[in-house]
Coordinates of C-alpha atoms and ligand atoms in Angstrom, one line a residue:
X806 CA 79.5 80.0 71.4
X807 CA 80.1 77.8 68.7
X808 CA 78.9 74.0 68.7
X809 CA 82.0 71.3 69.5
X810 CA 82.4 69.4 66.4
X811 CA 81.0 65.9 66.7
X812 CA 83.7 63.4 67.7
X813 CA 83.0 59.8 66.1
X814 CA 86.1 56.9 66.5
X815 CA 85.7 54.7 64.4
X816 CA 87.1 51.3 65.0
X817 CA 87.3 48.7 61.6
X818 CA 90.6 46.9 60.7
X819 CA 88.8 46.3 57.0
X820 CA 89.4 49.5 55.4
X821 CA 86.7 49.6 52.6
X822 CA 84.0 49.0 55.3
X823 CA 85.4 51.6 57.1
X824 CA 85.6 53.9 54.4
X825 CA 82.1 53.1 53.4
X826 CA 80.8 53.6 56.9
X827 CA 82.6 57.4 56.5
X828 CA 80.8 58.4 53.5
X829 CA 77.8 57.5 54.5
X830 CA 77.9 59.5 57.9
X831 CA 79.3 62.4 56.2
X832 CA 76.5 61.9 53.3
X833 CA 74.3 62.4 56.1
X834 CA 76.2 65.2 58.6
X835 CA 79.4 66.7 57.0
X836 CA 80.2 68.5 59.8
X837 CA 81.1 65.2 61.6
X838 CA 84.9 64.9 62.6
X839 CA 85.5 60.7 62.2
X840 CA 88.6 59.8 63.3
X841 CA 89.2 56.0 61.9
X842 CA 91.3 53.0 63.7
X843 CA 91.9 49.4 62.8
X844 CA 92.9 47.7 66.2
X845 CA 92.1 47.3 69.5
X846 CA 95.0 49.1 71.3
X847 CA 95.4 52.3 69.0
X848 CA 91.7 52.6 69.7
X849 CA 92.2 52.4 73.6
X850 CA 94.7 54.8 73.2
X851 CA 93.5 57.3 71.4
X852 CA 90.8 57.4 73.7
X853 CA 93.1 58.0 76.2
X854 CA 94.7 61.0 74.4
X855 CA 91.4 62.5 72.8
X856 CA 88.3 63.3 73.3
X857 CA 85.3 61.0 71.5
X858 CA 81.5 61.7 71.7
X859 CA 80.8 58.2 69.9
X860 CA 82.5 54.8 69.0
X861 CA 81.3 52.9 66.6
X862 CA 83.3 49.1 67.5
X863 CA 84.1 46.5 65.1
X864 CA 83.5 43.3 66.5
X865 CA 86.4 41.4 64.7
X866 CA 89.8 43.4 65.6
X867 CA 93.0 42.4 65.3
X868 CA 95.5 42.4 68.7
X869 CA 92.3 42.7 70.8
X870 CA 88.9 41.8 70.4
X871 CA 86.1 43.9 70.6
X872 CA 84.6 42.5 74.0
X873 CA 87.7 42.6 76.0
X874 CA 88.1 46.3 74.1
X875 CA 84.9 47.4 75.3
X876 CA 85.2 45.4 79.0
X877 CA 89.0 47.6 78.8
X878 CA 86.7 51.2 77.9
X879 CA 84.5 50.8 80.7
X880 CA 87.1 49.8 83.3
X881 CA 88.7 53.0 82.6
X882 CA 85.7 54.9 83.6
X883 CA 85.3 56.4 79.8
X884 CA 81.2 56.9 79.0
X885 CA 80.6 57.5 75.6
X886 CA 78.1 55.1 73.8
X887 CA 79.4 52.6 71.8
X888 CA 77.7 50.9 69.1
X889 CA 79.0 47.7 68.3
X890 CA 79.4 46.2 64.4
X891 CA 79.3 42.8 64.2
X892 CA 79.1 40.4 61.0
X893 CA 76.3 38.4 60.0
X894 CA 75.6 35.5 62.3
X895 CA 77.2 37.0 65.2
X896 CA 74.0 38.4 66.9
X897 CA 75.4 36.5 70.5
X898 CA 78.2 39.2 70.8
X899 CA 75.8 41.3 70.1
X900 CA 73.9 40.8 72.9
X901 CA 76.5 40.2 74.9
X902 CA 78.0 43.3 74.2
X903 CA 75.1 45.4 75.3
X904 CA 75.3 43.0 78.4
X905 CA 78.7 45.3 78.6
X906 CA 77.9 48.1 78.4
X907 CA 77.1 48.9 74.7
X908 CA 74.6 51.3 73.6
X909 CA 73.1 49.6 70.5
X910 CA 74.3 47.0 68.1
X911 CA 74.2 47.2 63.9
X912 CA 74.8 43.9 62.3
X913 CA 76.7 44.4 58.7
X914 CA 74.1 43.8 56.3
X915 CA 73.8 45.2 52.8
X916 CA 71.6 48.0 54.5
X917 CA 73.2 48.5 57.4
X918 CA 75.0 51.8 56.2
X919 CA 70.8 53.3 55.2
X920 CA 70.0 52.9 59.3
X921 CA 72.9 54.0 60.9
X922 CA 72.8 57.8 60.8
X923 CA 69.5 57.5 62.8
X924 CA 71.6 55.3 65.7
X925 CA 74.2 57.1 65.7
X926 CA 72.0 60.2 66.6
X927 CA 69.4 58.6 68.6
X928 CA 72.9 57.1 70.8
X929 CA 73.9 61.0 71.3
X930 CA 70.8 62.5 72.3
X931 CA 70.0 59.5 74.7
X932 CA 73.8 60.3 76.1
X933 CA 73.4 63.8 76.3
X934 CA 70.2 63.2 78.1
X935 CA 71.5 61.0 80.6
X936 CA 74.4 63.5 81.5
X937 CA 72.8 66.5 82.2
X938 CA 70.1 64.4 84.4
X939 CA 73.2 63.4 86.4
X940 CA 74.6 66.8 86.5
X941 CA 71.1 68.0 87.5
X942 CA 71.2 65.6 90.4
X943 CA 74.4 66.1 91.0
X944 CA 73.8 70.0 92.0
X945 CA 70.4 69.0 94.0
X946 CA 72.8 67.3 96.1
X947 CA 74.7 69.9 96.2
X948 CA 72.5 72.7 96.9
X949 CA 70.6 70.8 99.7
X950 CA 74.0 70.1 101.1
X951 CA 74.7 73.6 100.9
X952 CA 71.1 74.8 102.8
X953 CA 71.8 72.4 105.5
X954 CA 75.4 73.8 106.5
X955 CA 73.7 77.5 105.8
X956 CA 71.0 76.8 108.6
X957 CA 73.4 74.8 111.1
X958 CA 75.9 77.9 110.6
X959 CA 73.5 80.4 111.2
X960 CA 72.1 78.5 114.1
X961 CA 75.7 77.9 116.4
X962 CA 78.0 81.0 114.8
X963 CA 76.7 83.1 117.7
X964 CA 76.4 80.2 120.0
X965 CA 80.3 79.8 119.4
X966 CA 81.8 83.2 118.9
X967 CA 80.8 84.2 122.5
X968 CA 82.3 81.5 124.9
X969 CA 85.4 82.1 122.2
X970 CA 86.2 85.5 122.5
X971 CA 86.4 84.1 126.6
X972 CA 88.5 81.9 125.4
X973 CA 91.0 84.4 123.6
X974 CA 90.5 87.0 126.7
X975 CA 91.6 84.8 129.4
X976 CA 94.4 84.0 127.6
X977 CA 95.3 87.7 126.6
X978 CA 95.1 88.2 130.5
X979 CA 97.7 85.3 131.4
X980 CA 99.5 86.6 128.4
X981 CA 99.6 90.2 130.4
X982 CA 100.6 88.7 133.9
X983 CA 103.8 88.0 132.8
X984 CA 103.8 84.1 133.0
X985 CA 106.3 81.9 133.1
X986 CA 107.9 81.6 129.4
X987 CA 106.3 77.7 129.2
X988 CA 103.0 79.3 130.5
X989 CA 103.1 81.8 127.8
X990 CA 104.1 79.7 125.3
X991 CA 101.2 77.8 125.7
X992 CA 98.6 81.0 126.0
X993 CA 99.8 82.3 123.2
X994 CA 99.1 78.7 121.1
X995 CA 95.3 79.3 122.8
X996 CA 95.2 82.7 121.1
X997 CA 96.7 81.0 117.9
X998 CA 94.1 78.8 118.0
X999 CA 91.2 80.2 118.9
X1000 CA 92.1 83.0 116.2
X1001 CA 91.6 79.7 113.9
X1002 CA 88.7 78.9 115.2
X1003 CA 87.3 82.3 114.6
X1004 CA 87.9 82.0 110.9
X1005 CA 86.3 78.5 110.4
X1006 CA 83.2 80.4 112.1
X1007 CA 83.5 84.0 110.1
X1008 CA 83.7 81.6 107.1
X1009 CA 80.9 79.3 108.1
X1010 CA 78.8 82.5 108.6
X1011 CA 79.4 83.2 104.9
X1012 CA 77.1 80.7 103.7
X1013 CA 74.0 82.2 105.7
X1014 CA 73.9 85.5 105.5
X1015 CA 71.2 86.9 103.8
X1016 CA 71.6 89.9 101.4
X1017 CA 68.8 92.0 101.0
X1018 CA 68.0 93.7 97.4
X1019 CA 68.8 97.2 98.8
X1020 CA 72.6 95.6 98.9
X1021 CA 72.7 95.3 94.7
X1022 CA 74.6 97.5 93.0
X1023 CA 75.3 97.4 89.7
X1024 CA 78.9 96.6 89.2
X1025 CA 81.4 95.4 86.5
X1026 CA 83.2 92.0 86.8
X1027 CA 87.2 94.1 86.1
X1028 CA 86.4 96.5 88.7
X1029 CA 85.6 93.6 91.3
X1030 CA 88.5 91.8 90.0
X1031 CA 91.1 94.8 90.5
X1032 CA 89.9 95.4 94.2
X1033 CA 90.0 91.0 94.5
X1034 CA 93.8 91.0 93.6
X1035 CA 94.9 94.4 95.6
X1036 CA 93.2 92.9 98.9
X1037 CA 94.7 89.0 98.1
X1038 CA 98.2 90.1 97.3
X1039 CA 98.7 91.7 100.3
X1040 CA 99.8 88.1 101.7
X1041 CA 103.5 87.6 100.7
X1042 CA 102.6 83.8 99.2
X1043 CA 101.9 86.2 96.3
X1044 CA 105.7 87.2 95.8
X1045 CA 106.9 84.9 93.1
X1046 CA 103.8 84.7 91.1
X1047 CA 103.1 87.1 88.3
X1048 CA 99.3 88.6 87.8
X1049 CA 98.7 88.9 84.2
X1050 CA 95.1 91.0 83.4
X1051 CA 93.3 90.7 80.1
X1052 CA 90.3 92.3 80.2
X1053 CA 87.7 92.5 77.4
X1054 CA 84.3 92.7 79.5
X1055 CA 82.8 95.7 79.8
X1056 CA 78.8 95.1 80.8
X1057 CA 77.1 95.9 84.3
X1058 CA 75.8 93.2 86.3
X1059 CA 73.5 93.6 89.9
X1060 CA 75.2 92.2 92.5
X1061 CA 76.7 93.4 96.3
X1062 CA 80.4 94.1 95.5
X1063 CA 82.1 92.3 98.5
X1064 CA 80.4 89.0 98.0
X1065 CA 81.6 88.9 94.3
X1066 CA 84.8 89.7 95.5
X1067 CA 85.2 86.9 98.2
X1068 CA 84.4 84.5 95.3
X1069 CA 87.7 86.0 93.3
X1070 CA 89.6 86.1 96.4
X1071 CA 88.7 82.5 97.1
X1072 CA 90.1 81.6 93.0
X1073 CA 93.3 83.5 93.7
X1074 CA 93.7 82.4 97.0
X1075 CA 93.8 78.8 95.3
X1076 CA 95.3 79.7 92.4
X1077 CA 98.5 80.8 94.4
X1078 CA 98.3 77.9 96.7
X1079 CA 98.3 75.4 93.4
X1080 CA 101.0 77.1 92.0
X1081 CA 103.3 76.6 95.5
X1082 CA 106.7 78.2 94.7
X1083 CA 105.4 80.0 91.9
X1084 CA 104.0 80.2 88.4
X1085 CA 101.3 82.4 86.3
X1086 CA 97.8 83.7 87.0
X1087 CA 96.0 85.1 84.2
X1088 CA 92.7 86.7 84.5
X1089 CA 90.9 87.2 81.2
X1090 CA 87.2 88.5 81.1
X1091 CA 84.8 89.2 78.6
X1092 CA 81.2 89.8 77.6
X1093 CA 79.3 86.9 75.8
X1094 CA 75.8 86.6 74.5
X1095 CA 73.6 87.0 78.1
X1096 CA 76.5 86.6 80.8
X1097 CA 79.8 88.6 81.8
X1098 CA 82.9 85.9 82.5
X1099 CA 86.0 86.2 84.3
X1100 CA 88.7 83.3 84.1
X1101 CA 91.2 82.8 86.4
X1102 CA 94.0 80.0 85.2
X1103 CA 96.7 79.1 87.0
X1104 CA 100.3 76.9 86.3
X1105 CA 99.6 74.8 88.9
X1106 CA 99.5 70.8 88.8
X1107 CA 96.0 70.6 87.6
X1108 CA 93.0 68.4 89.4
X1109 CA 92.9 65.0 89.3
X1110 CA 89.8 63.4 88.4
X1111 CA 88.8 61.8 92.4
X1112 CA 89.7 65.0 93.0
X1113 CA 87.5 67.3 90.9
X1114 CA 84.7 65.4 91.8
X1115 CA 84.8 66.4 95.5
X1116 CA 86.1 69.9 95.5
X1117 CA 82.8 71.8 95.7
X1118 CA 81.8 69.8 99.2
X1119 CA 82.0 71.7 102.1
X1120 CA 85.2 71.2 104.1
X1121 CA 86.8 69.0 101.3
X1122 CA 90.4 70.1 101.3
X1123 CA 93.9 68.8 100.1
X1124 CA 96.0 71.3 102.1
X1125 CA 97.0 70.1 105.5
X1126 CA 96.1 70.4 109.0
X1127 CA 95.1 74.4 110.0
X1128 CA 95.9 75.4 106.2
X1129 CA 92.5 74.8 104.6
X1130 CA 89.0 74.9 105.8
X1131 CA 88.0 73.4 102.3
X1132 CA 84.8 76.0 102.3
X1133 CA 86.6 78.9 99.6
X1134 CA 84.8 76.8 97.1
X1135 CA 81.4 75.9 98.1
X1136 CA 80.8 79.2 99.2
X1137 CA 82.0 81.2 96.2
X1138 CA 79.3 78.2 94.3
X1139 CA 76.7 79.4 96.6
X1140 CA 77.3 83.3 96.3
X1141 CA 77.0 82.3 92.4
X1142 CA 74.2 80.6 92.2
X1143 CA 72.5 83.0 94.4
X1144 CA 73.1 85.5 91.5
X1145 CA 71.8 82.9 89.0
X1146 CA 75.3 82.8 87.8
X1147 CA 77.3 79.5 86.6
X1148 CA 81.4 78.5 87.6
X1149 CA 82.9 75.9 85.3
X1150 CA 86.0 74.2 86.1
X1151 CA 88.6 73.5 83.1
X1152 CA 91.5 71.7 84.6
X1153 CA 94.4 69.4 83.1
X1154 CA 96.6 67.6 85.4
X1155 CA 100.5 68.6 84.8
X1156 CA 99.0 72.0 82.8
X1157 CA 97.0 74.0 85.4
X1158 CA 93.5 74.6 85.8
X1159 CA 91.1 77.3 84.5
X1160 CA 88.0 78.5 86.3
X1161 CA 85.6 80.3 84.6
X1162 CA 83.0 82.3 86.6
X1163 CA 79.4 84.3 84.7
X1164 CA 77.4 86.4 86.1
X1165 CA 73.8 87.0 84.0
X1166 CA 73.9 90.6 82.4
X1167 CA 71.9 93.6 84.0
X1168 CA 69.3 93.4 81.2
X1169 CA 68.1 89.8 81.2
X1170 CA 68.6 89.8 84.9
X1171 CA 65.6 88.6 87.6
X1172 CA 64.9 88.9 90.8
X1173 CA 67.0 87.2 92.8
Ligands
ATP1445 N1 93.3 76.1 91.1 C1 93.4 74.9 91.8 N2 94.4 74.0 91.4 C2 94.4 72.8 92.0 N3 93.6 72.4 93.0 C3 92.6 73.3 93.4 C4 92.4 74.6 92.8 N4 91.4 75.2 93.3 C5 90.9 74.3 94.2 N5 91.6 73.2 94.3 C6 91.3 72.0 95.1 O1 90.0 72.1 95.7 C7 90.1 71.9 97.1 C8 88.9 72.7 97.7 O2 89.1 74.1 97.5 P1 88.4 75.1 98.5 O3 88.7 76.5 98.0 O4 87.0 74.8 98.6 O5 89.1 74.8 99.9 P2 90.6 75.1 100.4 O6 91.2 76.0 99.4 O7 91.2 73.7 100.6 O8 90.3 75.8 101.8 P3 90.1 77.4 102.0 O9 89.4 77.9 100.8 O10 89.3 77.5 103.2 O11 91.4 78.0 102.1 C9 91.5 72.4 97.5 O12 91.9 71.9 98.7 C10 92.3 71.9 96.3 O13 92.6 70.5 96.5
MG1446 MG1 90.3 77.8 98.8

């Protein structure tokens, strides 16, 4: 896959330092993208609209100044270093501005251009760094989250299934003895719920069961996708949305069949309840360097960020009362990672949202 273009905003309302500061970075990486800005609100909105890996902040700005700009960046939750310029004699902002949040400060010298390539760089890496540590803690989290509901499942599933199917019994039985109409109403709401019950517990089960290596099969990500979307359409929430298929993956990967396919059936299932009323699914898949990938995109509304962060916790959910159990997600994450595969999650609010599932290719696969 090819490397994203390094993003650099450049904030200077003097236009030859600015353009000086350009030449020099490109002198030193041409590939940089530097996108340049001389004030304090074109800068805050551009952020807003764009994507930056790096900002390199004039201290003097007009409309705003640089503090309150960088006080403004934070407060909006946006993470990318910034280094702050300042003139000569101004070292107090620049402390104070790494008091705020900045990651480094260059003062304008007659030299300062000669250093800044290596800040600039050392600021990336040192970002970079500090993300994937949090994502890396992030999915321990996760994972021992994910083990703990696995052994509690696998502990009470039996525990509850047997005094339920009672449950559901006695009330088929007043059901049969022709009850009174209020009496029946009421046994068949047991059944109704009990029923309900029964699903939070077959789903539950999901996360323990064990597969054995006899299971594997080697399989192909459009075959389990075809089978996904026959058994998942048979609901008739699937009437007013239209399945479009482009597939492009052709390799073999190990895995058991129906587990893959519950992960599918979990994306279309939510694909189709985003998309309420109606809209497209697309499924696209194809064959990169050591994994197969399959993305499923909806119309929907897209995820909002307090959203996305929660939506692979077990019984998170946004759909209401006895609609979602708000574990489609963190079991099709387990069933992935027990296949040492990866799901990625590409969403915009007001577009729709894309998630893209790999699985490792048979070659470079391991034992699982
Ligand atoms: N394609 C999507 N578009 C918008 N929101 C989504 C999408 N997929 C998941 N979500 C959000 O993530 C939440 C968690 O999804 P998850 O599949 O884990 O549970 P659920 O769908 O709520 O319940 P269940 O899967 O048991 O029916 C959803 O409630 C929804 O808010
Ligand atoms: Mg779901």
């Amino acid at each position: 896959m090819p490397e994203k273009k390094t993003r650099i905003l450049l904030v200077d309302d003097n236009s030859d330092d600015a353009y000086l500061i350009m030449e020099s970075l490109h002198k030193n990486d041409p590939s940089l993208s530097i996108k340049i800005v001389d004030n304090g609100l074109e800068c805050l909105k551009r952020l807003s609209e764009e994507e930056y890996h790096l900002m390199l902040l004039d201290y003097k700005i007009p409309l705003r100044d640089g503090l309150s700009v960088l006080d403004e960046i934070r407060n909006k939750g946006h993470t990318l270093p910034i280094i702050m310029v300042t003139g000569f004699g101004n070292e107090t902002i620049a402390v104070e501005s790494m008091k705020r949040g900045a990651y480094d400060y260059v003062v304008k010298s007659h030299t300062y251009l000669d250093g800044l390539p290596i800040i600039i760089s050392r600021a990336l890496d040192s970002h970079k760094f500090k993300k994937e540590k949090e994502r890396l803690e992030r999915q321990l989290i996760q994972s021992e989250k994910l083990a703990g509901i696995g052994t509690l499942a696998a502990g009470i599933t039996h525990e509850i299934n047997n005094p339920l199917q009672g449950i559901s019994s006695f009330a088929e039985l007043i059901l049969e003895a022709a009850p009174p109409p209020a009496v029946a109403e009421y046994a068949q709401k047991i059944l109704n719920l009990s029923e309900r019950i029964a699903h939070i517990v077959r789903r539950l089960s999901q996360f323990s069961r064990v597969i054995s290596q006899m299971d594997l099969a080697s399989t192909q990500l459009n075959w389990i996708i075809d089978e996904s979307i026959e058994l998942a359409t048979l609901s008739p929430d699937f009437m007013n949305i239209e399945i479009r298929k482009e597939y492009q993956a052709s390799a073999c990967f190990e895995a058991h069949p129906t587990e893959v396919s519950q992960v599918f059936i979990n994306l279309l299932n939510n694909a189709k309840d985003a998309m309420n009323g109606g809209g497209q699914l697309t499924i696209r898949t194809r064959d990169l360097d050591k994994f197969t990938e399959a993305e499923v995109s909806d119309t929907g509304p897209g995820i909002p960020d307090d959203v996305l962060k929660q939506i692979f916790d077990p019984f998170f959910t946004t759909k209401g009362p006895g609609k979602g159990t708000g574990l489609g997600l963190s079991i099709s994450q387990r069933i992935i990672e027990r296949y040492k595969g990866e799901i990625h999650i590409d969403t915009k609010v007001g577009k729709g949202t894309t998630i893209k599932v790999r699985f490792p290719m048979k070659t470079s696969m391991q034992e699982f």
